[in-house]
């Protein structure tokens, strides 16, 4: 039986960030579909879903990812380190993260809209001065 990653917070392992990186990797490679991604790397979709839910990914699956996805880094998957990523993946990850930030800002704007600036009222003097010109 596979167990969720527990107790790793004490070791500075951010489980939520790990889960997000797995989801991001899937989205970069094959869009939203877990089944397509799992088939592409050669594992069962249910297993991939478990990994995205926080269950530990065995080393051999990490190595398989690096083999099937040329330029991917296990250091990024597990720890978020970008040093060994190819330029292609690094660029795609940065673009996806920028999009996520923009979407979060847009959602925040919907929830807490900024008040619209009121147009300045024309004073009577300015209005008369314009009429004379």
mmCIF file of C-alpha atoms in Angstrom:
data_model
loop_
_atom_site.group_PDB
_atom_site.id
_atom_site.type_symbol
_atom_site.label_atom_id
_atom_site.label_comp_id
_atom_site.label_asym_id
_atom_site.label_seq_id
_atom_site.Cartn_x
_atom_site.Cartn_y
_atom_site.Cartn_z
ATOM 1 C CA UNK A 1 0.000 0.000 0.000
ATOM 2 C CA UNK A 2 1.266 3.448 -0.951
ATOM 3 C CA UNK A 3 1.260 6.104 1.753
ATOM 4 C CA UNK A 4 1.041 9.830 1.377
ATOM 5 C CA UNK A 5 4.178 11.795 2.081
ATOM 6 C CA UNK A 6 3.949 12.624 5.779
ATOM 7 C CA UNK A 7 6.388 14.142 8.222
ATOM 8 C CA UNK A 8 8.559 15.619 5.513
ATOM 9 C CA UNK A 9 7.696 19.198 6.465
ATOM 10 C CA UNK A 10 10.259 18.795 9.255
ATOM 11 C CA UNK A 11 12.880 18.158 6.566
ATOM 12 C CA UNK A 12 11.871 21.286 4.618
ATOM 13 C CA UNK A 13 10.088 19.214 1.971
ATOM 14 C CA UNK A 14 7.084 21.203 0.754
ATOM 15 C CA UNK A 15 4.481 18.595 -0.185
ATOM 16 C CA UNK A 16 2.073 21.146 -1.654
ATOM 17 C CA UNK A 17 4.812 22.583 -3.887
ATOM 18 C CA UNK A 18 5.740 19.016 -4.969
ATOM 19 C CA UNK A 19 2.113 18.345 -5.903
ATOM 20 C CA UNK A 20 1.903 21.622 -7.842
ATOM 21 C CA UNK A 21 5.097 20.822 -9.759
ATOM 22 C CA UNK A 22 3.691 17.438 -10.809
ATOM 23 C CA UNK A 23 0.476 19.075 -11.993
ATOM 24 C CA UNK A 24 2.446 21.775 -13.791
ATOM 25 C CA UNK A 25 4.642 19.183 -15.493
ATOM 26 C CA UNK A 26 1.576 17.324 -16.735
ATOM 27 C CA UNK A 27 -0.011 20.526 -18.020
ATOM 28 C CA UNK A 28 3.159 21.587 -19.830
ATOM 29 C CA UNK A 29 3.598 18.197 -21.490
ATOM 30 C CA UNK A 30 0.035 17.173 -22.356
ATOM 31 C CA UNK A 31 -2.466 19.766 -21.230
ATOM 32 C CA UNK A 32 -5.079 18.971 -18.620
ATOM 33 C CA UNK A 33 -5.493 15.231 -19.192
ATOM 34 C CA UNK A 34 -3.907 12.904 -16.600
ATOM 35 C CA UNK A 35 -4.621 9.801 -18.697
ATOM 36 C CA UNK A 36 -2.760 11.105 -21.754
ATOM 37 C CA UNK A 37 0.206 12.120 -19.655
ATOM 38 C CA UNK A 38 0.369 8.795 -17.803
ATOM 39 C CA UNK A 39 0.164 6.882 -21.096
ATOM 40 C CA UNK A 40 2.934 9.042 -22.541
ATOM 41 C CA UNK A 41 5.321 8.198 -19.709
ATOM 42 C CA UNK A 42 4.211 4.580 -19.464
ATOM 43 C CA UNK A 43 2.390 4.331 -16.138
ATOM 44 C CA UNK A 44 -1.200 3.805 -15.059
ATOM 45 C CA UNK A 45 -3.290 6.989 -14.851
ATOM 46 C CA UNK A 46 -4.416 6.042 -11.353
ATOM 47 C CA UNK A 47 -0.790 5.936 -10.193
ATOM 48 C CA UNK A 48 -0.114 9.381 -11.671
ATOM 49 C CA UNK A 49 -3.228 10.717 -9.960
ATOM 50 C CA UNK A 50 -1.892 9.363 -6.657
ATOM 51 C CA UNK A 51 1.402 11.202 -7.170
ATOM 52 C CA UNK A 52 -0.450 14.446 -7.844
ATOM 53 C CA UNK A 53 -2.390 13.883 -4.621
ATOM 54 C CA UNK A 54 0.834 13.767 -2.605
ATOM 55 C CA UNK A 55 1.776 10.104 -2.640
ATOM 56 C CA UNK A 56 5.503 9.463 -3.027
ATOM 57 C CA UNK A 57 6.896 8.955 -6.485
ATOM 58 C CA UNK A 58 9.355 6.043 -6.551
ATOM 59 C CA UNK A 59 12.840 6.753 -7.869
ATOM 60 C CA UNK A 60 12.323 4.520 -10.883
ATOM 61 C CA UNK A 61 9.309 6.623 -11.951
ATOM 62 C CA UNK A 62 11.370 9.790 -11.548
ATOM 63 C CA UNK A 63 14.126 8.260 -13.664
ATOM 64 C CA UNK A 64 11.543 7.201 -16.238
ATOM 65 C CA UNK A 65 10.301 10.800 -16.402
ATOM 66 C CA UNK A 66 13.817 12.041 -17.044
ATOM 67 C CA UNK A 67 14.267 9.435 -19.794
ATOM 68 C CA UNK A 68 10.929 10.009 -21.518
ATOM 69 C CA UNK A 69 10.949 13.800 -21.100
ATOM 70 C CA UNK A 70 14.383 14.819 -22.323
ATOM 71 C CA UNK A 71 15.561 17.855 -20.377
ATOM 72 C CA UNK A 72 13.397 17.243 -17.305
ATOM 73 C CA UNK A 73 15.114 17.212 -13.924
ATOM 74 C CA UNK A 74 14.208 15.098 -10.920
ATOM 75 C CA UNK A 75 15.679 17.884 -8.778
ATOM 76 C CA UNK A 76 12.950 20.188 -10.063
ATOM 77 C CA UNK A 77 10.202 17.598 -9.564
ATOM 78 C CA UNK A 78 11.119 16.822 -5.964
ATOM 79 C CA UNK A 79 12.709 20.056 -4.751
ATOM 80 C CA UNK A 80 11.929 22.813 -7.263
ATOM 81 C CA UNK A 81 15.584 23.310 -8.225
ATOM 82 C CA UNK A 82 15.844 24.569 -11.792
ATOM 83 C CA UNK A 83 19.583 24.192 -12.378
ATOM 84 C CA UNK A 84 19.382 20.964 -14.404
ATOM 85 C CA UNK A 85 16.258 21.763 -16.431
ATOM 86 C CA UNK A 86 16.560 22.266 -20.163
ATOM 87 C CA UNK A 87 15.818 25.743 -21.484
ATOM 88 C CA UNK A 88 12.614 24.420 -23.045
ATOM 89 C CA UNK A 89 11.188 23.268 -19.709
ATOM 90 C CA UNK A 90 12.501 26.254 -17.783
ATOM 91 C CA UNK A 91 10.828 28.647 -20.222
ATOM 92 C CA UNK A 92 7.548 26.700 -20.150
ATOM 93 C CA UNK A 93 7.554 26.562 -16.345
ATOM 94 C CA UNK A 94 8.211 30.289 -16.034
ATOM 95 C CA UNK A 95 5.467 31.086 -18.542
ATOM 96 C CA UNK A 96 2.996 28.828 -16.705
ATOM 97 C CA UNK A 97 3.906 30.386 -13.354
ATOM 98 C CA UNK A 98 3.488 33.903 -14.791
ATOM 99 C CA UNK A 99 0.079 32.911 -16.154
ATOM 100 C CA UNK A 100 -0.928 31.502 -12.767
ATOM 101 C CA UNK A 101 0.066 34.775 -11.065
ATOM 102 C CA UNK A 102 -1.901 36.809 -13.627
ATOM 103 C CA UNK A 103 -4.962 34.596 -13.127
ATOM 104 C CA UNK A 104 -4.712 34.932 -9.348
ATOM 105 C CA UNK A 105 -4.552 38.729 -9.697
ATOM 106 C CA UNK A 106 -7.580 38.674 -11.993
ATOM 107 C CA UNK A 107 -9.540 36.534 -9.503
ATOM 108 C CA UNK A 108 -8.584 38.917 -6.710
ATOM 109 C CA UNK A 109 -9.753 41.850 -8.826
ATOM 110 C CA UNK A 110 -13.136 40.125 -9.299
ATOM 111 C CA UNK A 111 -13.515 39.540 -5.572
ATOM 112 C CA UNK A 112 -12.191 42.943 -4.505
ATOM 113 C CA UNK A 113 -12.647 45.357 -7.412
ATOM 114 C CA UNK A 114 -10.775 48.641 -7.288
ATOM 115 C CA UNK A 115 -13.064 51.661 -7.245
ATOM 116 C CA UNK A 116 -13.196 53.529 -10.533
ATOM 117 C CA UNK A 117 -11.694 56.995 -10.488
ATOM 118 C CA UNK A 118 -14.396 59.630 -10.825
ATOM 119 C CA UNK A 119 -13.901 62.118 -13.619
ATOM 120 C CA UNK A 120 -12.884 65.527 -12.349
ATOM 121 C CA UNK A 121 -15.686 68.069 -12.248
ATOM 122 C CA UNK A 122 -15.184 71.046 -14.463
ATOM 123 C CA UNK A 123 -15.242 74.282 -12.644
ATOM 124 C CA UNK A 124 -17.390 77.076 -13.951
ATOM 125 C CA UNK A 125 -14.304 79.178 -14.725
ATOM 126 C CA UNK A 126 -12.706 76.428 -16.817
ATOM 127 C CA UNK A 127 -15.939 75.858 -18.717
ATOM 128 C CA UNK A 128 -16.263 79.603 -19.518
ATOM 129 C CA UNK A 129 -12.610 79.781 -20.538
ATOM 130 C CA UNK A 130 -13.093 76.913 -22.999
ATOM 131 C CA UNK A 131 -16.155 78.540 -24.503
ATOM 132 C CA UNK A 132 -14.172 81.720 -25.199
ATOM 133 C CA UNK A 133 -11.376 79.850 -26.959
#
